[in-house]
Every structure is written in C-alpha cells, then in structure tokens.
Amino acid sequence: MTSADIPDGFEPLLRKSPLTEPWEPLYSKKTDKAVIIGLRLAKPHTNGRGLIHGGLIAALADNAMGYSCAQATGWTTSFVTVSLSVDFVGSAEIGRWCSIESDVIKTGKTICFAQCLVRADDAVIARASGTFRVVPKKG
C-alpha cells in the first residue's frame, strides 16, 4: 500500500493490540476532540461475501471511542468498556477507505460516554455508542 492510498493526516496507529494485529496496517489521525481510526479495506477485514465484517466495525469503534475518551482526559487514565451498541446501516467492499470518527459526549470521574460514525469513503455504514469506566493507570 502506498502513502497515496492513505488520506492526508493519517499516520500508522501507534496503539497496537493482539486483536487488531491481523488487520494491520491501521492508521489514526488525532483532532482536538478525537482519535479517528482508518484503514483501507482488504480481504482480512471481510466476511464470506467480501463485505466489511461487523466484528471489525464493532472492535474498531470500541477502540476509537476509548482512545477518544483517553485523549479527552489528557491520556492520564485508562478506560474499559462497560457497554457498546452498534447499528449497521450499510456495507463496504474491499478497496474502500474506512474511517471511525468519534465524538466524546461527556467525561466524568468514573464514566465516559462516546459515540461514533463509521464511514466507507463518505457513506455512513454504521454508528456506535459506548460507555467506558475510568481505570486509574498503574504506577
């Protein structure tokens, strides 16, 4: 994949996890309010019909919202998912640019609420909302 295939402002995602490793390369772009995750859809991201897999959408929405909660609190604490809701409203095929764009609704001392839209190119294909519990970072 060439850099021409990646929209401006996106860089390799620095926060790696064993779950997302098979889906690499993943990208991110930080804004003042969120961490946007992006990827160019390929075969490892699809179901048996060659369309983006709902499990991938759910996992990356969870990551993007959690990272956005962390950014909203200055990366001073960690978060774990309490609840996650995803509505699938479209689909996408291999080759499309997929972005997960979060919005932090409210942060508190113990809970953070966020939502996101998942887009394939410019079409919304899913929306998600999540509730995250604050977990103090270990010393």
Coordinates of C-alpha atoms in Angstrom, one line a residue, residues 15-119:
R15 CA -1.5 1.8 20.0
K16 CA -1.2 -1.9 18.9
S17 CA -3.1 -4.9 20.4
P18 CA -3.1 -8.6 19.6
L19 CA -6.7 -8.4 18.4
T20 CA -6.0 -5.8 15.8
E21 CA -2.6 -7.1 14.7
P22 CA -4.1 -9.2 11.8
W23 CA -5.9 -6.2 10.5
E24 CA -2.8 -4.1 10.0
P25 CA -2.0 -1.6 8.6
L26 CA -4.3 0.6 10.7
Y27 CA -4.0 4.3 10.8
S28 CA -5.0 7.1 13.1
K29 CA -5.5 10.9 13.0
K30 CA -5.8 13.0 16.1
T31 CA -8.1 16.0 16.2
D32 CA -8.7 18.4 19.1
K33 CA -11.6 16.2 20.2
A34 CA -11.0 12.7 19.0
V35 CA -8.8 9.9 17.6
I36 CA -10.0 8.8 14.2
I37 CA -9.0 5.3 13.2
G38 CA -8.8 4.5 9.5
L39 CA -7.9 1.6 7.2
R40 CA -8.1 0.6 3.5
L41 CA -10.4 -2.4 3.4
A42 CA -8.7 -5.7 2.4
K43 CA -9.6 -9.4 2.5
P44 CA -8.7 -9.9 6.2
H45 CA -11.4 -7.3 7.0
T46 CA -14.3 -9.0 5.3
N47 CA -16.9 -11.7 5.8
G48 CA -17.5 -14.7 3.4
R49 CA -19.3 -12.4 1.0
G50 CA -16.4 -10.0 0.7
L51 CA -18.0 -7.2 2.7
I52 CA -16.7 -5.5 5.8
H53 CA -17.2 -7.7 8.8
G54 CA -19.4 -6.4 11.6
G55 CA -17.0 -7.7 14.2
L56 CA -14.3 -5.5 12.7
I57 CA -16.6 -2.5 12.8
A58 CA -17.5 -3.2 16.5
A59 CA -13.9 -3.7 17.6
L60 CA -12.6 -0.6 15.8
A61 CA -15.5 1.6 17.0
D62 CA -14.7 0.4 20.6
N63 CA -11.1 1.3 20.1
A64 CA -11.7 4.7 18.5
M65 CA -14.2 5.7 21.2
G66 CA -11.9 4.5 24.0
Y67 CA -8.9 6.3 22.6
S68 CA -11.0 9.4 22.2
C69 CA -12.1 9.3 25.9
A70 CA -8.4 8.9 26.8
Q71 CA -7.5 11.9 24.7
A72 CA -10.3 14.0 26.2
T73 CA -8.8 13.4 29.6
G74 CA -5.2 14.1 28.6
W75 CA -4.2 10.4 28.4
T76 CA -4.0 10.5 32.3
T77 CA -6.2 7.5 32.8
S78 CA -7.3 4.3 31.1
F79 CA -10.8 3.1 30.2
V80 CA -12.5 -0.2 29.9
T81 CA -15.8 -0.8 28.0
V82 CA -18.9 -1.0 30.1
S83 CA -21.4 -1.1 27.1
L84 CA -21.2 -1.0 23.4
S85 CA -24.0 -0.6 20.9
V86 CA -23.6 -0.8 17.1
D87 CA -26.2 -0.1 14.4
F88 CA -25.2 -1.4 11.0
V89 CA -26.7 0.8 8.3
G90 CA -24.7 0.0 5.2
S91 CA -21.8 -2.0 4.0
A92 CA -18.4 -1.7 2.2
E93 CA -16.3 -3.7 -0.2
I94 CA -12.5 -4.3 -0.4
G95 CA -10.6 -1.2 -1.5
R96 CA -12.7 1.4 0.2
W97 CA -11.2 3.8 2.8
C98 CA -12.9 3.2 6.2
S99 CA -12.8 5.7 9.0
I100 CA -14.2 5.5 12.5
E101 CA -14.9 9.1 13.7
S102 CA -15.7 9.5 17.4
D103 CA -17.3 12.2 19.5
V104 CA -16.9 12.2 23.3
I105 CA -20.2 13.2 24.8
K106 CA -19.3 13.5 28.4
T107 CA -16.4 12.6 30.7
G108 CA -16.7 12.2 34.5
K109 CA -14.6 10.9 37.4
T110 CA -15.8 7.3 36.8
I111 CA -17.5 7.2 33.4
C112 CA -17.0 8.5 29.8
F113 CA -19.7 8.4 27.1
A114 CA -18.9 8.5 23.4
Q115 CA -20.4 7.9 20.0
C116 CA -19.0 7.4 16.5
L117 CA -19.8 7.1 12.9
V118 CA -18.2 4.5 10.7
R119 CA -17.7 5.7 7.1

